[in-house]
Amino acid sequence: MGEGGQGPVTLRGQTLTREEVQHHTSKDDKWVVIDGHVYDITQWSQRHPGGSRVISHYAGQDATEAFKTFHVDLDYVKKFLKPIKVGPLRDSDQQSKQIDRDFDALRETAKKMGLFKPSYTFYVLMTAHVLILEVLAYVTLWCFGTGWIPYIVSLGLYATVQIQAGYMSHDSGHLSITRTTKWDHLLHHFYMGVLKGVPPKWWNHMHFQHHAKPNVMHKDPDVRVEQVFVFGDKMPIEVAKKKRSSMPFNYQHRYFFLIGPPLLFPVYFFVTTIRHVITRRLRLGSFWIVTFFVRFFYMYMPFFGFWGTVAHYFAFRCVESHWFTWVTQSNHIPMKIEKDEAKEWVPLQIHATCDVEKSAFNDWFTGHLNFQIEHHLFPTMPRHNYYKIQPLVKSLCEKHDVKYEVKPLLTAFRDIVKSLKHSGELWQDAYRAYHVE
């Protein structure tokens, strides 16, 4: 949370029911429940450091577990709740489910095990390897020229720099490198702004929504893509009902290879980041974009000229885009994608994610996002500790009959295509049923 906010004049201090809270979900009237108390976030959501949408996605719902999970210093953020408090929730509506209580106990166990303590050695080495690879990408061209072999080597090195810097910015964005808001924010600007030329606030805006409501239709930006793709079992039906003309989704498992991985970074992310800094007037974000391009063109124009450097930029973004898309979507697209049902934190996260088998290569290649389940349950936990909490998470899932899925890396990749094909066929059948006479 943060500072500011005003509670409503009426009902302040009165005991409220869960049904009353559920009526406050509009843009101009939003309430949430945290630890058995009701808060009016209508005004505060506009000043929320994590973005207005991430907190607004819980309007009318219990946000206790999300609140505890996203913030590293609960004592600090709780003081900002006081000005926006409406009143207590009725005792009978405060009964938490056993899975929530068990998850709270698991979180406390993880703290006692020291799993939220970062290894500075790990992060120093990871940062060093990113910087060394960036130097090597440049030196390769400087020493060996711009022939096809040195160019491909340099391109691969620089794409690796970008993806690994992205993993580091992901860690700092989740406050898991130092566990200190100030220093992690500074590191986030370094990895995301300096090394990648991407405004950190754009990342916050997009990524925190994904964590708050993963694979939830109309809330998770990663699945708000119905203009070009349909995911899961429910989205294809919904899209088929509403649209008489649209993309040929029954072929999406084929055109995914043309407009998915190749264009996500070079086109979609490029356009949305520029639009974000312009529409929100983010001066610092604009500064990072400009300084990145100045540095990039200063380094590579002597090798390629102006248009060659432009082509080089989009070339490494395309390689990075393939890497990122296959890694991140293998954990999500094949999983459940549905409308918001206000699920408890554990089933919400696990139904939307799966793990990929652990190995030294998989850990490095995915930035430890092969432990996607653990990351979604504990996003502020340093990634080098995910494997330590994994057995306890499996036990929790087994106790509550929640499916815990682990796949080989290539199987996870194949499941993306299989899932797209399945969803496309569902859309085709529904489209014919509703619109073809």
Short mmCIF file of N, CA and C in Angstrom, two decimals, residues 78-144:
data_model
loop_
_atom_site.label_atom_id
_atom_site.label_comp_id
_atom_site.label_asym_id
_atom_site.label_seq_id
_atom_site.Cartn_x
_atom_site.Cartn_y
_atom_site.Cartn_z
N LYS A 78 1.29 -1.34 6.43
CA LYS A 78 0.01 -1.39 7.16
C LYS A 78 -0.41 -0.03 7.69
N LYS A 79 0.56 0.85 7.94
CA LYS A 79 0.19 2.16 8.50
C LYS A 79 -0.60 2.99 7.48
N PHE A 80 -0.43 2.66 6.19
CA PHE A 80 -1.16 3.40 5.17
C PHE A 80 -2.60 2.90 5.01
N LEU A 81 -2.94 1.83 5.70
CA LEU A 81 -4.31 1.32 5.64
C LEU A 81 -5.27 2.12 6.51
N LYS A 82 -4.75 2.71 7.56
CA LYS A 82 -5.61 3.38 8.55
C LYS A 82 -6.51 4.45 7.95
N PRO A 83 -6.01 5.36 7.10
CA PRO A 83 -6.89 6.41 6.58
C PRO A 83 -8.01 5.91 5.68
N ILE A 84 -7.87 4.71 5.13
CA ILE A 84 -8.88 4.24 4.18
C ILE A 84 -9.73 3.10 4.76
N LYS A 85 -9.62 2.88 6.06
CA LYS A 85 -10.39 1.81 6.70
C LYS A 85 -11.86 2.18 6.79
N VAL A 86 -12.70 1.23 6.39
CA VAL A 86 -14.15 1.41 6.47
C VAL A 86 -14.69 0.82 7.76
N GLY A 87 -14.29 -0.40 8.07
CA GLY A 87 -14.75 -1.05 9.29
C GLY A 87 -14.40 -2.52 9.27
N PRO A 88 -14.73 -3.23 10.35
CA PRO A 88 -14.42 -4.66 10.42
C PRO A 88 -15.42 -5.50 9.64
N LEU A 89 -14.96 -6.65 9.20
CA LEU A 89 -15.85 -7.60 8.55
C LEU A 89 -16.54 -8.43 9.62
N ARG A 90 -17.75 -8.80 9.38
CA ARG A 90 -18.52 -9.62 10.33
C ARG A 90 -17.75 -10.89 10.67
N ASP A 91 -17.76 -11.28 11.94
CA ASP A 91 -16.97 -12.42 12.40
C ASP A 91 -17.24 -13.68 11.58
N SER A 92 -18.50 -13.93 11.28
CA SER A 92 -18.84 -15.15 10.55
C SER A 92 -18.30 -15.14 9.13
N ASP A 93 -17.96 -13.95 8.61
CA ASP A 93 -17.39 -13.83 7.27
C ASP A 93 -15.88 -13.84 7.28
N GLN A 94 -15.29 -13.91 8.47
CA GLN A 94 -13.84 -13.86 8.57
C GLN A 94 -13.18 -15.24 8.64
N GLN A 95 -13.98 -16.26 8.60
CA GLN A 95 -13.44 -17.61 8.72
C GLN A 95 -12.60 -17.96 7.49
N SER A 96 -11.31 -18.05 7.68
CA SER A 96 -10.44 -18.42 6.56
C SER A 96 -10.49 -19.92 6.34
N LYS A 97 -10.21 -20.34 5.13
CA LYS A 97 -10.22 -21.76 4.81
C LYS A 97 -8.92 -22.40 5.26
N GLN A 98 -8.97 -23.71 5.43
CA GLN A 98 -7.81 -24.44 5.95
C GLN A 98 -6.60 -24.27 5.03
N ILE A 99 -6.82 -24.21 3.72
CA ILE A 99 -5.69 -24.09 2.80
C ILE A 99 -4.98 -22.75 2.98
N ASP A 100 -5.74 -21.70 3.31
CA ASP A 100 -5.12 -20.40 3.57
C ASP A 100 -4.32 -20.43 4.86
N ARG A 101 -4.86 -21.09 5.88
CA ARG A 101 -4.13 -21.18 7.14
C ARG A 101 -2.86 -22.01 6.98
N ASP A 102 -2.95 -23.07 6.20
CA ASP A 102 -1.76 -23.90 5.96
C ASP A 102 -0.71 -23.14 5.14
N PHE A 103 -1.19 -22.31 4.21
CA PHE A 103 -0.23 -21.54 3.43
C PHE A 103 0.46 -20.48 4.29
N ASP A 104 -0.29 -19.87 5.19
CA ASP A 104 0.32 -18.91 6.12
C ASP A 104 1.38 -19.60 6.97
N ALA A 105 1.08 -20.82 7.40
CA ALA A 105 2.05 -21.58 8.19
C ALA A 105 3.29 -21.91 7.35
N LEU A 106 3.07 -22.24 6.07
CA LEU A 106 4.19 -22.53 5.18
C LEU A 106 5.06 -21.30 4.97
N ARG A 107 4.43 -20.14 4.84
CA ARG A 107 5.19 -18.91 4.69
C ARG A 107 6.07 -18.66 5.92
N GLU A 108 5.52 -18.88 7.11
CA GLU A 108 6.30 -18.69 8.33
C GLU A 108 7.44 -19.71 8.42
N THR A 109 7.18 -20.93 7.96
CA THR A 109 8.25 -21.94 7.93
C THR A 109 9.37 -21.50 7.01
N ALA A 110 9.00 -20.96 5.85
CA ALA A 110 10.01 -20.49 4.90
C ALA A 110 10.85 -19.37 5.50
N LYS A 111 10.21 -18.50 6.26
CA LYS A 111 10.95 -17.42 6.91
C LYS A 111 11.94 -17.97 7.93
N LYS A 112 11.49 -18.95 8.72
CA LYS A 112 12.37 -19.55 9.73
C LYS A 112 13.54 -20.30 9.09
N MET A 113 13.30 -20.84 7.91
CA MET A 113 14.37 -21.55 7.19
C MET A 113 15.34 -20.58 6.50
N GLY A 114 15.01 -19.29 6.54
CA GLY A 114 15.86 -18.29 5.91
C GLY A 114 15.74 -18.24 4.40
N LEU A 115 14.62 -18.72 3.87
CA LEU A 115 14.48 -18.80 2.42
C LEU A 115 14.15 -17.46 1.77
N PHE A 116 13.85 -16.45 2.58
CA PHE A 116 13.62 -15.12 2.02
C PHE A 116 14.89 -14.26 2.09
N LYS A 117 15.99 -14.85 2.56
CA LYS A 117 17.25 -14.12 2.63
C LYS A 117 18.03 -14.33 1.33
N PRO A 118 18.39 -13.24 0.66
CA PRO A 118 19.11 -13.39 -0.61
C PRO A 118 20.58 -13.71 -0.43
N SER A 119 21.13 -14.37 -1.41
CA SER A 119 22.58 -14.61 -1.47
C SER A 119 23.18 -13.51 -2.33
N TYR A 120 23.91 -12.59 -1.70
CA TYR A 120 24.51 -11.51 -2.47
C TYR A 120 25.58 -12.04 -3.43
N THR A 121 26.23 -13.12 -3.04
CA THR A 121 27.22 -13.73 -3.93
C THR A 121 26.57 -14.19 -5.22
N PHE A 122 25.41 -14.83 -5.11
CA PHE A 122 24.69 -15.29 -6.29
C PHE A 122 24.36 -14.13 -7.22
N TYR A 123 23.83 -13.07 -6.67
CA TYR A 123 23.40 -11.96 -7.51
C TYR A 123 24.57 -11.16 -8.06
N VAL A 124 25.66 -11.08 -7.34
CA VAL A 124 26.86 -10.43 -7.87
C VAL A 124 27.39 -11.22 -9.05
N LEU A 125 27.45 -12.54 -8.92
CA LEU A 125 27.94 -13.38 -10.01
C LEU A 125 27.01 -13.30 -11.23
N MET A 126 25.71 -13.29 -10.98
CA MET A 126 24.76 -13.20 -12.10
C MET A 126 24.90 -11.86 -12.81
N THR A 127 25.07 -10.79 -12.05
CA THR A 127 25.26 -9.46 -12.66
C THR A 127 26.57 -9.42 -13.44
N ALA A 128 27.63 -9.99 -12.86
CA ALA A 128 28.94 -9.99 -13.53
C ALA A 128 28.87 -10.74 -14.85
N HIS A 129 28.17 -11.85 -14.87
CA HIS A 129 28.12 -12.63 -16.11
C HIS A 129 27.33 -11.89 -17.19
N VAL A 130 26.34 -11.10 -16.80
CA VAL A 130 25.62 -10.28 -17.76
C VAL A 130 26.54 -9.21 -18.36
N LEU A 131 27.28 -8.53 -17.51
CA LEU A 131 28.16 -7.46 -17.97
C LEU A 131 29.30 -8.01 -18.83
N ILE A 132 29.82 -9.16 -18.44
CA ILE A 132 30.90 -9.78 -19.23
C ILE A 132 30.40 -10.16 -20.62
N LEU A 133 29.20 -10.72 -20.69
CA LEU A 133 28.63 -11.09 -21.98
C LEU A 133 28.39 -9.87 -22.86
N GLU A 134 28.01 -8.75 -22.25
CA GLU A 134 27.80 -7.53 -23.05
C GLU A 134 29.13 -7.06 -23.65
N VAL A 135 30.18 -7.12 -22.85
CA VAL A 135 31.49 -6.74 -23.36
C VAL A 135 31.92 -7.68 -24.49
N LEU A 136 31.70 -8.96 -24.30
CA LEU A 136 32.08 -9.94 -25.32
C LEU A 136 31.31 -9.75 -26.62
N ALA A 137 30.05 -9.36 -26.51
CA ALA A 137 29.25 -9.12 -27.72
C ALA A 137 29.86 -8.01 -28.57
N TYR A 138 30.38 -6.98 -27.89
CA TYR A 138 31.01 -5.87 -28.61
C TYR A 138 32.40 -6.24 -29.10
N VAL A 139 33.19 -6.87 -28.23
CA VAL A 139 34.57 -7.21 -28.57
C VAL A 139 34.63 -8.19 -29.73
N THR A 140 33.66 -9.08 -29.82
CA THR A 140 33.63 -10.05 -30.93
C THR A 140 33.63 -9.34 -32.28
N LEU A 141 32.81 -8.30 -32.39
CA LEU A 141 32.76 -7.54 -33.64
C LEU A 141 34.03 -6.71 -33.83
N TRP A 142 34.52 -6.14 -32.75
CA TRP A 142 35.71 -5.28 -32.82
C TRP A 142 36.94 -6.07 -33.25
N CYS A 143 37.04 -7.31 -32.77
CA CYS A 143 38.22 -8.13 -33.06
C CYS A 143 38.11 -8.92 -34.37
N PHE A 144 36.92 -9.40 -34.69
CA PHE A 144 36.77 -10.33 -35.81
C PHE A 144 35.97 -9.78 -36.97
#
